[in-house]
Amino acid sequence: MAAPLVRIFSKLARQVSGPWRVCRHGLRNQSTRAGLSAEHATAPGVSHPPLQTYTEEEGMMREAVKRFAQERIAPLVSKMDENSHMDSEVINSLFEQGLMGIEIDPEYGGTGSSFFSSILVIEELAKVDASVAVLCDIQNTLINTLFTKLGTVAQKEQYLSRLSTDMVGSFCLSEAESGSDAFSLKTRADKHKDYYVINGSKMWISNAETAGVFLVMANADPSTGYRGITCFIVDRDTEGLQIGKKENKLGLRASSTCPLNLDNVKVPEKNILGQVGHGYKYAIGMLNEGRIGIAAQMLGLAQGCFDQAVPYTRQRVQFGKRIFDFQAMQHQIAHVATQIEAARLLTYNAARLKEAGRPFIKEACMAKYFTSEVATLTTSKCIEWMGGVGFTKDYPIEKYYRDCKIGTIYEGTTNIQLSTMAKFIDKEFDL
Amino acid sequence: MSRVLVGVKRVIDYAVKVRVKPDHSGVVTDGVKHSMNPFCEIAVEEAVKLKEKKLFKEVVAVSCGPAQATETIRTALAMGCDRGIHVEVTGKDYESLGPLQVSKIFAALAKKEEASLVILGKQAIDDDCNQTGQMTAALLDWPQGTFASEVEIEGDKVKVVREIDGGLETIKINMPAVVTADLRLNTPRYATLPNIMKAKKKKIANMKPADLGVDIVSRLEVLRVDEPPTRLAGVKVETVDDLVAKLKESGTI
């Protein structure tokens, strides 16, 4: 009765056929943890569960996304990277699975789940493809959150249901002359009666190729410095909005990163998100949360890379033994595993702190900073462990290596994170 | 008479490398990843599809086992089943639970829930018994359409295309009936995140086999479990004569 097992075998075959699938990813024997159900709900009498404790809902979501990513996204990853193009099939299925509106209220077609669920989803997606993870991260932690927190009833009705079902959003803050120094942005919004005219250009805008709505940060009153920065909702088809050619990037190639030109773009007053001149506050606020999302992305990337490299070290035999069995290798592998675990705990804790409504900014910075550094270390080591094949495009490892670099740069460079942390630490010692 | 009962079994995940316990009494299950039996997923998908076509009003997912079986039921709910029933069987009883006892439980439930259709996976990937569907039908004295690769409801009858060794066999059976799902019946949907959230609100009833008047004492005793013999390395030969000589040597010819 070989025929019925074909589907099961073909699933396995997809995992073992060809060099891309030599390393079976995912199923490390988790014998140290007592199984999925033990990770749910606290044991009686235990009031401080470990950080890796998930509600049943979070556990199910993670399993569902893991499976979906393995089956529907993994086969397309190499092609999307090569062509620098995100398959529309992938974007559609992200919407179908409810991954683009994780925290949005079901009333607007969203999933109605929690921030931590978003973090788990982003992590699982990143294990397979960091580009897909960033698309999901920006949508959930930046765009959806901004609309949910600041939108008027009318704005929410108009945009949230589209954001959860078929429309991608982009967040436009950076410009050619203002990256870390975000508040020195030059894009201007001049007020006329009941509308604004926006002029300027933006750079490094993720998702720009496919976005249907752009949240543009422009200064409505440059004389007040950054206190004039306002958040405008600009639809894609607005006259004067031009999306430039996407960048040819080292990594995260399937995620489109484009410059934007705003040439006398007319935006009605009702398209202001939140209040005039408060844009700078919103940007900082959202980026604090987005930071945890990026940490989750880098975490997933590191884990995914690690999970693909270690099986190779267990198979590869040199000098009569598995290369895993050489002490130097074991020490390196254990060291990297420790770093990933620490990164995970920082990320999960920052997410839980935010959910609990407690101060979390310093911890979010730590999570993003540490995880992106860990991703760099992990991917670099994984290539070394794989030797020559790690250096070829036939194996997925080199893509993780290229993808990780942006982690220390975007959504707040490592230096910015460290300076922010230092400010908090300084305050802690004030009496 | 518009209810479908679907059986779902929690088994060791198909991708896990199964290990035999050192005392050879069974396989290692502690700390090992479990998930819904793939054929049960196909069964759930078919049931939900039939409901979406408005041919049935309600789909009830049933699982027999310890507390963790509710996870499997929850997955079935996330795929679209309306409610679940968890028949609690634990410890030694669970270790010796086999198709005969499970089919008694399903038969009792099918009667209690007044199901018109019982859909099961054709077999579980842990024991490969391929018996529960058939036994359930026999206990209920219902017709059965096993190894289904196509199911169509025609009035109060079910047309089932069965995958058999010789090809495909199409039969028409009266409802109420038992159908077992084969590989090509459908491609199970993913549980989308919104559906996972909705599944939280769906009810899972809890009961024991005794509540259904079912005796789950096993008539079988597992004596020993062993791994298959390790595959030995092959031997290369130079000529056909060598091959014949080697085959004679090993007693094969």
Short mmCIF file of N, CA, C and O in Angstrom, two decimals, chain A residues 107-217:
data_model
loop_
_atom_site.label_atom_id
_atom_site.label_comp_id
_atom_site.label_asym_id
_atom_site.label_seq_id
_atom_site.Cartn_x
_atom_site.Cartn_y
_atom_site.Cartn_z
N GLU A 107 -14.24 42.48 14.33
CA GLU A 107 -15.23 43.37 13.74
C GLU A 107 -14.71 43.98 12.44
O GLU A 107 -15.50 44.32 11.54
N TYR A 108 -13.40 44.12 12.33
CA TYR A 108 -12.80 44.66 11.11
C TYR A 108 -12.14 43.54 10.29
O TYR A 108 -11.27 43.82 9.46
N GLY A 109 -12.53 42.31 10.55
CA GLY A 109 -11.98 41.21 9.77
C GLY A 109 -10.65 40.70 10.27
O GLY A 109 -9.97 39.91 9.60
N GLY A 110 -10.22 41.17 11.44
CA GLY A 110 -8.93 40.73 11.95
C GLY A 110 -9.05 39.46 12.79
O GLY A 110 -10.12 38.89 12.93
N THR A 111 -7.91 39.04 13.32
CA THR A 111 -7.88 37.81 14.09
C THR A 111 -8.25 38.03 15.56
O THR A 111 -8.70 37.13 16.23
N GLY A 112 -8.03 39.26 16.03
CA GLY A 112 -8.41 39.55 17.42
C GLY A 112 -7.54 38.89 18.45
O GLY A 112 -7.97 38.58 19.55
N SER A 113 -6.28 38.66 18.08
CA SER A 113 -5.40 38.01 19.06
C SER A 113 -4.46 39.05 19.69
O SER A 113 -4.68 40.24 19.57
N SER A 114 -3.39 38.57 20.32
CA SER A 114 -2.58 39.45 21.15
C SER A 114 -1.26 39.82 20.49
O SER A 114 -0.86 39.23 19.48
N PHE A 115 -0.56 40.76 21.09
CA PHE A 115 0.75 41.18 20.62
C PHE A 115 1.72 40.01 20.65
O PHE A 115 2.50 39.81 19.71
N PHE A 116 1.67 39.23 21.71
CA PHE A 116 2.60 38.11 21.82
C PHE A 116 2.39 37.12 20.69
O PHE A 116 3.34 36.53 20.16
N SER A 117 1.13 36.91 20.30
CA SER A 117 0.87 36.03 19.16
C SER A 117 1.55 36.57 17.92
O SER A 117 2.12 35.81 17.13
N SER A 118 1.49 37.89 17.71
CA SER A 118 2.18 38.48 16.55
C SER A 118 3.66 38.15 16.60
O SER A 118 4.26 37.81 15.58
N ILE A 119 4.24 38.28 17.77
CA ILE A 119 5.67 38.01 17.92
C ILE A 119 5.99 36.57 17.55
O ILE A 119 6.95 36.29 16.84
N LEU A 120 5.14 35.64 18.01
CA LEU A 120 5.37 34.24 17.68
C LEU A 120 5.24 34.01 16.18
O LEU A 120 6.01 33.26 15.58
N VAL A 121 4.24 34.64 15.58
CA VAL A 121 4.03 34.48 14.14
C VAL A 121 5.24 34.99 13.36
O VAL A 121 5.74 34.33 12.45
N ILE A 122 5.72 36.19 13.74
CA ILE A 122 6.86 36.77 13.04
C ILE A 122 8.08 35.87 13.20
O ILE A 122 8.84 35.64 12.24
N GLU A 123 8.26 35.34 14.39
CA GLU A 123 9.40 34.44 14.61
C GLU A 123 9.32 33.21 13.71
O GLU A 123 10.28 32.82 13.06
N GLU A 124 8.14 32.59 13.66
CA GLU A 124 8.00 31.38 12.84
C GLU A 124 8.21 31.69 11.35
O GLU A 124 8.82 30.91 10.63
N LEU A 125 7.67 32.82 10.89
CA LEU A 125 7.86 33.18 9.49
C LEU A 125 9.33 33.43 9.20
O LEU A 125 9.83 33.03 8.15
N ALA A 126 10.02 34.08 10.13
CA ALA A 126 11.42 34.41 9.89
C ALA A 126 12.30 33.17 9.82
O ALA A 126 13.35 33.19 9.20
N LYS A 127 11.87 32.10 10.48
CA LYS A 127 12.67 30.87 10.40
C LYS A 127 12.74 30.40 8.96
O LYS A 127 13.69 29.75 8.55
N VAL A 128 11.71 30.73 8.19
CA VAL A 128 11.66 30.29 6.80
C VAL A 128 12.13 31.39 5.85
O VAL A 128 12.94 31.15 4.96
N ASP A 129 11.63 32.60 6.03
CA ASP A 129 12.05 33.72 5.17
C ASP A 129 11.90 35.05 5.90
O ASP A 129 10.79 35.45 6.24
N ALA A 130 13.03 35.73 6.11
CA ALA A 130 13.00 36.99 6.86
C ALA A 130 12.24 38.07 6.09
O ALA A 130 11.69 38.99 6.71
N SER A 131 12.21 37.99 4.75
CA SER A 131 11.49 39.00 3.98
C SER A 131 9.99 38.92 4.23
O SER A 131 9.32 39.93 4.38
N VAL A 132 9.48 37.71 4.25
CA VAL A 132 8.05 37.53 4.51
C VAL A 132 7.75 37.98 5.93
O VAL A 132 6.73 38.61 6.21
N ALA A 133 8.66 37.66 6.85
CA ALA A 133 8.46 38.05 8.25
C ALA A 133 8.39 39.56 8.40
O ALA A 133 7.57 40.08 9.15
N VAL A 134 9.24 40.30 7.65
CA VAL A 134 9.25 41.76 7.82
C VAL A 134 7.97 42.38 7.25
O VAL A 134 7.44 43.34 7.80
N LEU A 135 7.47 41.78 6.17
CA LEU A 135 6.20 42.25 5.61
C LEU A 135 5.11 42.14 6.67
O LEU A 135 4.35 43.07 6.93
N CYS A 136 5.07 40.96 7.30
CA CYS A 136 4.07 40.70 8.34
C CYS A 136 4.30 41.59 9.55
O CYS A 136 3.35 42.12 10.14
N ASP A 137 5.57 41.81 9.91
CA ASP A 137 5.91 42.61 11.09
C ASP A 137 5.48 44.06 10.92
O ASP A 137 4.83 44.64 11.78
N ILE A 138 5.84 44.66 9.77
CA ILE A 138 5.51 46.07 9.55
C ILE A 138 4.00 46.27 9.57
O ILE A 138 3.47 47.18 10.20
N GLN A 139 3.31 45.36 8.88
CA GLN A 139 1.85 45.47 8.83
C GLN A 139 1.26 45.42 10.23
O GLN A 139 0.45 46.27 10.61
N ASN A 140 1.67 44.44 11.01
CA ASN A 140 1.05 44.23 12.32
C ASN A 140 1.52 45.22 13.38
O ASN A 140 0.70 45.80 14.09
N THR A 141 2.85 45.39 13.50
CA THR A 141 3.32 46.19 14.62
C THR A 141 3.36 47.68 14.33
O THR A 141 3.39 48.48 15.26
N LEU A 142 3.42 48.07 13.05
CA LEU A 142 3.47 49.51 12.78
C LEU A 142 2.13 50.02 12.24
O LEU A 142 1.45 50.81 12.88
N ILE A 143 1.77 49.54 11.05
CA ILE A 143 0.58 50.08 10.38
C ILE A 143 -0.70 49.83 11.16
O ILE A 143 -1.44 50.77 11.49
N ASN A 144 -0.97 48.56 11.47
CA ASN A 144 -2.23 48.24 12.15
C ASN A 144 -2.31 48.92 13.50
O ASN A 144 -3.37 49.44 13.90
N THR A 145 -1.20 48.94 14.22
CA THR A 145 -1.19 49.55 15.55
C THR A 145 -1.48 51.04 15.47
O THR A 145 -2.25 51.58 16.26
N LEU A 146 -0.87 51.72 14.48
CA LEU A 146 -1.10 53.16 14.34
C LEU A 146 -2.58 53.44 14.08
O LEU A 146 -3.17 54.32 14.71
N PHE A 147 -3.17 52.68 13.16
CA PHE A 147 -4.58 52.90 12.87
C PHE A 147 -5.46 52.58 14.07
O PHE A 147 -6.41 53.30 14.39
N THR A 148 -5.15 51.48 14.74
CA THR A 148 -5.98 51.06 15.86
C THR A 148 -5.91 52.08 17.00
O THR A 148 -6.93 52.43 17.60
N LYS A 149 -4.69 52.57 17.28
CA LYS A 149 -4.54 53.48 18.43
C LYS A 149 -5.00 54.89 18.12
O LYS A 149 -5.53 55.58 18.98
N LEU A 150 -4.75 55.34 16.89
CA LEU A 150 -4.97 56.75 16.59
C LEU A 150 -6.13 57.03 15.65
O LEU A 150 -6.52 58.19 15.50
N GLY A 151 -6.63 55.99 14.98
CA GLY A 151 -7.63 56.24 13.95
C GLY A 151 -8.97 56.71 14.50
O GLY A 151 -9.41 56.28 15.57
N THR A 152 -9.61 57.60 13.75
CA THR A 152 -10.98 57.97 14.06
C THR A 152 -11.85 56.79 13.63
O THR A 152 -11.40 55.92 12.90
N VAL A 153 -13.10 56.80 14.06
CA VAL A 153 -14.00 55.70 13.69
C VAL A 153 -14.04 55.55 12.17
O VAL A 153 -13.99 54.45 11.62
N ALA A 154 -14.14 56.69 11.50
CA ALA A 154 -14.22 56.66 10.03
C ALA A 154 -12.95 56.08 9.42
O ALA A 154 -13.01 55.25 8.51
N GLN A 155 -11.80 56.51 9.93
CA GLN A 155 -10.53 56.01 9.39
C GLN A 155 -10.39 54.51 9.63
O GLN A 155 -9.97 53.76 8.76
N LYS A 156 -10.79 54.08 10.83
CA LYS A 156 -10.68 52.66 11.15
C LYS A 156 -11.56 51.85 10.23
O LYS A 156 -11.17 50.82 9.68
N GLU A 157 -12.79 52.36 10.03
CA GLU A 157 -13.70 51.63 9.16
C GLU A 157 -13.17 51.54 7.76
O GLU A 157 -13.30 50.52 7.08
N GLN A 158 -12.56 52.63 7.31
CA GLN A 158 -12.11 52.64 5.93
C GLN A 158 -10.88 51.77 5.72
O GLN A 158 -10.75 51.11 4.69
N TYR A 159 -9.99 51.76 6.71
CA TYR A 159 -8.70 51.11 6.46
C TYR A 159 -8.49 49.77 7.16
O TYR A 159 -7.91 48.87 6.58
N LEU A 160 -8.96 49.64 8.40
CA LEU A 160 -8.61 48.42 9.13
C LEU A 160 -9.10 47.15 8.45
O LEU A 160 -8.40 46.14 8.40
N SER A 161 -10.34 47.21 7.91
CA SER A 161 -10.84 45.98 7.31
C SER A 161 -10.09 45.65 6.04
O SER A 161 -9.97 44.49 5.66
N ARG A 162 -9.53 46.68 5.39
CA ARG A 162 -8.74 46.37 4.19
C ARG A 162 -7.36 45.87 4.58
O ARG A 162 -6.80 44.98 3.95
N LEU A 163 -6.82 46.45 5.65
CA LEU A 163 -5.48 46.03 6.09
C LEU A 163 -5.48 44.58 6.56
O LEU A 163 -4.47 43.89 6.47
N SER A 164 -6.61 44.12 7.07
CA SER A 164 -6.63 42.74 7.56
C SER A 164 -6.96 41.75 6.45
O SER A 164 -6.72 40.55 6.60
N THR A 165 -7.51 42.25 5.34
CA THR A 165 -7.91 41.28 4.31
C THR A 165 -7.16 41.34 2.99
O THR A 165 -6.99 40.31 2.36
N ASP A 166 -6.78 42.53 2.54
CA ASP A 166 -6.11 42.49 1.23
C ASP A 166 -5.15 43.64 0.95
O ASP A 166 -4.56 43.68 -0.12
N MET A 167 -5.01 44.56 1.90
CA MET A 167 -4.16 45.70 1.57
C MET A 167 -2.93 45.79 2.46
O MET A 167 -3.02 45.74 3.69
N VAL A 168 -1.77 45.95 1.79
CA VAL A 168 -0.52 46.10 2.53
C VAL A 168 -0.29 47.58 2.82
O VAL A 168 -0.67 48.44 2.03
N GLY A 169 0.32 47.88 3.95
CA GLY A 169 0.61 49.27 4.29
C GLY A 169 2.10 49.52 4.37
O GLY A 169 2.89 48.60 4.60
N SER A 170 2.50 50.79 4.17
CA SER A 170 3.92 51.18 4.30
C SER A 170 4.05 52.33 5.27
O SER A 170 3.18 53.19 5.33
N PHE A 171 5.16 52.37 5.98
CA PHE A 171 5.42 53.41 6.96
C PHE A 171 6.56 54.27 6.44
O PHE A 171 7.67 53.76 6.21
N CYS A 172 6.31 55.58 6.20
CA CYS A 172 7.30 56.41 5.51
C CYS A 172 7.85 57.49 6.41
O CYS A 172 7.22 58.54 6.59
N LEU A 173 9.01 57.25 6.99
CA LEU A 173 9.63 58.22 7.88
C LEU A 173 10.98 58.68 7.34
O LEU A 173 11.22 59.87 7.17
N SER A 174 11.83 57.70 7.00
CA SER A 174 13.20 58.02 6.59
C SER A 174 13.28 58.77 5.27
O SER A 174 12.43 58.62 4.40
N GLU A 175 14.32 59.59 5.18
CA GLU A 175 14.59 60.28 3.91
C GLU A 175 16.07 60.12 3.60
O GLU A 175 16.83 59.63 4.42
N ALA A 176 16.44 60.60 2.41
CA ALA A 176 17.84 60.46 2.03
C ALA A 176 18.76 61.15 3.05
O ALA A 176 19.84 60.67 3.37
N GLU A 177 18.28 62.31 3.56
CA GLU A 177 19.13 63.07 4.49
C GLU A 177 18.77 62.86 5.94
O GLU A 177 19.36 63.48 6.83
N SER A 178 17.79 62.01 6.23
CA SER A 178 17.44 61.80 7.65
C SER A 178 17.09 60.35 7.93
O SER A 178 16.01 59.88 7.60
N GLY A 179 18.03 59.65 8.56
CA GLY A 179 17.79 58.25 8.93
C GLY A 179 17.63 58.20 10.43
O GLY A 179 16.54 58.37 10.99
N SER A 180 18.76 58.02 11.13
CA SER A 180 18.70 58.03 12.59
C SER A 180 18.19 59.38 13.08
O SER A 180 17.45 59.47 14.05
N ASP A 181 18.59 60.45 12.39
CA ASP A 181 18.15 61.79 12.77
C ASP A 181 16.78 62.03 12.14
O ASP A 181 16.57 62.98 11.38
N ALA A 182 15.83 61.18 12.50
CA ALA A 182 14.54 61.15 11.83
C ALA A 182 13.81 62.48 11.87
O ALA A 182 13.14 62.87 10.92
N PHE A 183 13.93 63.17 12.98
CA PHE A 183 13.13 64.39 13.13
C PHE A 183 13.62 65.55 12.27
O PHE A 183 12.96 66.58 12.19
N SER A 184 14.76 65.38 11.62
CA SER A 184 15.20 66.45 10.74
C SER A 184 14.63 66.26 9.35
O SER A 184 15.11 66.84 8.38
N LEU A 185 13.58 65.46 9.24
CA LEU A 185 13.00 65.19 7.93
C LEU A 185 12.54 66.49 7.25
O LEU A 185 12.12 67.44 7.92
N LYS A 186 12.64 66.48 5.94
CA LYS A 186 12.37 67.71 5.19
C LYS A 186 11.04 67.72 4.47
O LYS A 186 10.62 68.75 3.95
N THR A 187 10.40 66.58 4.36
CA THR A 187 9.13 66.54 3.64
C THR A 187 8.15 67.48 4.31
O THR A 187 7.92 67.43 5.51
N ARG A 188 7.55 68.38 3.48
CA ARG A 188 6.70 69.43 4.04
C ARG A 188 5.26 69.19 3.70
O ARG A 188 4.93 68.68 2.64
N ALA A 189 4.40 69.62 4.61
CA ALA A 189 2.96 69.58 4.33
C ALA A 189 2.44 70.99 4.53
O ALA A 189 2.43 71.52 5.64
N ASP A 190 2.02 71.64 3.42
CA ASP A 190 1.53 73.03 3.53
C ASP A 190 0.02 73.03 3.60
O ASP A 190 -0.66 72.43 2.79
N LYS A 191 -0.49 73.79 4.58
CA LYS A 191 -1.94 73.77 4.79
C LYS A 191 -2.65 74.74 3.87
O LYS A 191 -2.25 75.89 3.70
N HIS A 192 -3.73 74.25 3.24
CA HIS A 192 -4.62 75.10 2.46
C HIS A 192 -6.03 74.79 2.91
O HIS A 192 -6.47 73.67 2.73
N LYS A 193 -6.75 75.71 3.49
CA LYS A 193 -8.15 75.46 3.89
C LYS A 193 -8.30 74.10 4.56
O LYS A 193 -7.87 73.87 5.67
N ASP A 194 -8.96 73.13 3.85
CA ASP A 194 -9.20 71.83 4.50
C ASP A 194 -8.36 70.71 3.89
O ASP A 194 -8.70 69.54 3.97
N TYR A 195 -7.24 71.10 3.25
CA TYR A 195 -6.36 70.05 2.78
C TYR A 195 -4.90 70.50 2.90
O TYR A 195 -4.62 71.66 3.13
N TYR A 196 -4.02 69.52 2.77
CA TYR A 196 -2.59 69.79 2.84
C TYR A 196 -1.94 69.40 1.53
O TYR A 196 -2.42 68.50 0.84
N VAL A 197 -0.88 70.11 1.17
CA VAL A 197 -0.12 69.71 -0.02
C VAL A 197 1.25 69.26 0.45
O VAL A 197 2.00 70.01 1.08
N ILE A 198 1.57 68.01 0.13
CA ILE A 198 2.82 67.42 0.62
C ILE A 198 3.87 67.39 -0.49
O ILE A 198 3.59 66.96 -1.61
N ASN A 199 5.04 67.85 -0.15
CA ASN A 199 6.16 67.82 -1.09
C ASN A 199 7.40 67.26 -0.41
O ASN A 199 7.71 67.65 0.72
N GLY A 200 8.09 66.38 -1.12
CA GLY A 200 9.31 65.85 -0.54
C GLY A 200 9.59 64.46 -1.07
O GLY A 200 8.92 63.99 -1.99
N SER A 201 10.58 63.82 -0.49
CA SER A 201 10.82 62.43 -0.90
C SER A 201 11.25 61.60 0.29
O SER A 201 11.84 62.10 1.24
N LYS A 202 10.89 60.36 0.21
CA LYS A 202 11.18 59.41 1.27
C LYS A 202 12.09 58.32 0.73
O LYS A 202 12.10 58.06 -0.49
N MET A 203 12.79 57.70 1.62
CA MET A 203 13.71 56.66 1.15
C MET A 203 13.62 55.43 2.04
O MET A 203 13.24 55.51 3.20
N TRP A 204 14.02 54.29 1.48
CA TRP A 204 14.07 53.03 2.24
C TRP A 204 12.69 52.60 2.73
O TRP A 204 12.55 52.11 3.84
N ILE A 205 11.69 52.76 1.90
CA ILE A 205 10.34 52.43 2.33
C ILE A 205 10.03 50.97 2.01
O ILE A 205 9.92 50.58 0.85
N SER A 206 9.87 50.18 3.06
CA SER A 206 9.59 48.75 2.86
C SER A 206 8.16 48.53 2.40
O SER A 206 7.26 49.30 2.73
N ASN A 207 7.94 47.45 1.69
CA ASN A 207 6.62 47.06 1.18
C ASN A 207 6.09 48.01 0.13
O ASN A 207 4.96 47.86 -0.32
N ALA A 208 6.89 49.02 -0.29
CA ALA A 208 6.34 50.07 -1.15
C ALA A 208 5.76 49.55 -2.46
O ALA A 208 4.77 50.08 -2.96
N GLU A 209 6.36 48.50 -2.99
CA GLU A 209 5.87 47.98 -4.27
C GLU A 209 4.44 47.51 -4.21
O GLU A 209 3.68 47.62 -5.17
N THR A 210 4.07 46.93 -3.07
CA THR A 210 2.75 46.31 -2.99
C THR A 210 1.77 47.06 -2.10
O THR A 210 0.60 46.72 -2.02
N ALA A 211 2.23 48.13 -1.43
CA ALA A 211 1.36 48.80 -0.47
C ALA A 211 0.22 49.54 -1.15
O ALA A 211 0.38 50.11 -2.21
N GLY A 212 -0.92 49.53 -0.48
CA GLY A 212 -2.08 50.26 -0.98
C GLY A 212 -2.27 51.56 -0.23
O GLY A 212 -2.94 52.48 -0.68
N VAL A 213 -1.62 51.64 0.95
CA VAL A 213 -1.73 52.86 1.74
C VAL A 213 -0.36 53.18 2.34
O VAL A 213 0.40 52.28 2.70
N PHE A 214 -0.06 54.48 2.40
CA PHE A 214 1.23 54.92 2.93
C PHE A 214 1.00 55.88 4.09
O PHE A 214 0.23 56.83 3.97
N LEU A 215 1.66 55.61 5.20
CA LEU A 215 1.59 56.54 6.33
C LEU A 215 2.82 57.43 6.22
O LEU A 215 3.93 57.01 6.51
N VAL A 216 2.60 58.67 5.77
CA VAL A 216 3.72 59.56 5.47
C VAL A 216 3.91 60.57 6.59
O VAL A 216 2.98 61.29 6.97
N MET A 217 5.13 60.62 7.12
CA MET A 217 5.45 61.61 8.15
C MET A 217 5.99 62.86 7.47
O MET A 217 7.03 62.82 6.81
#
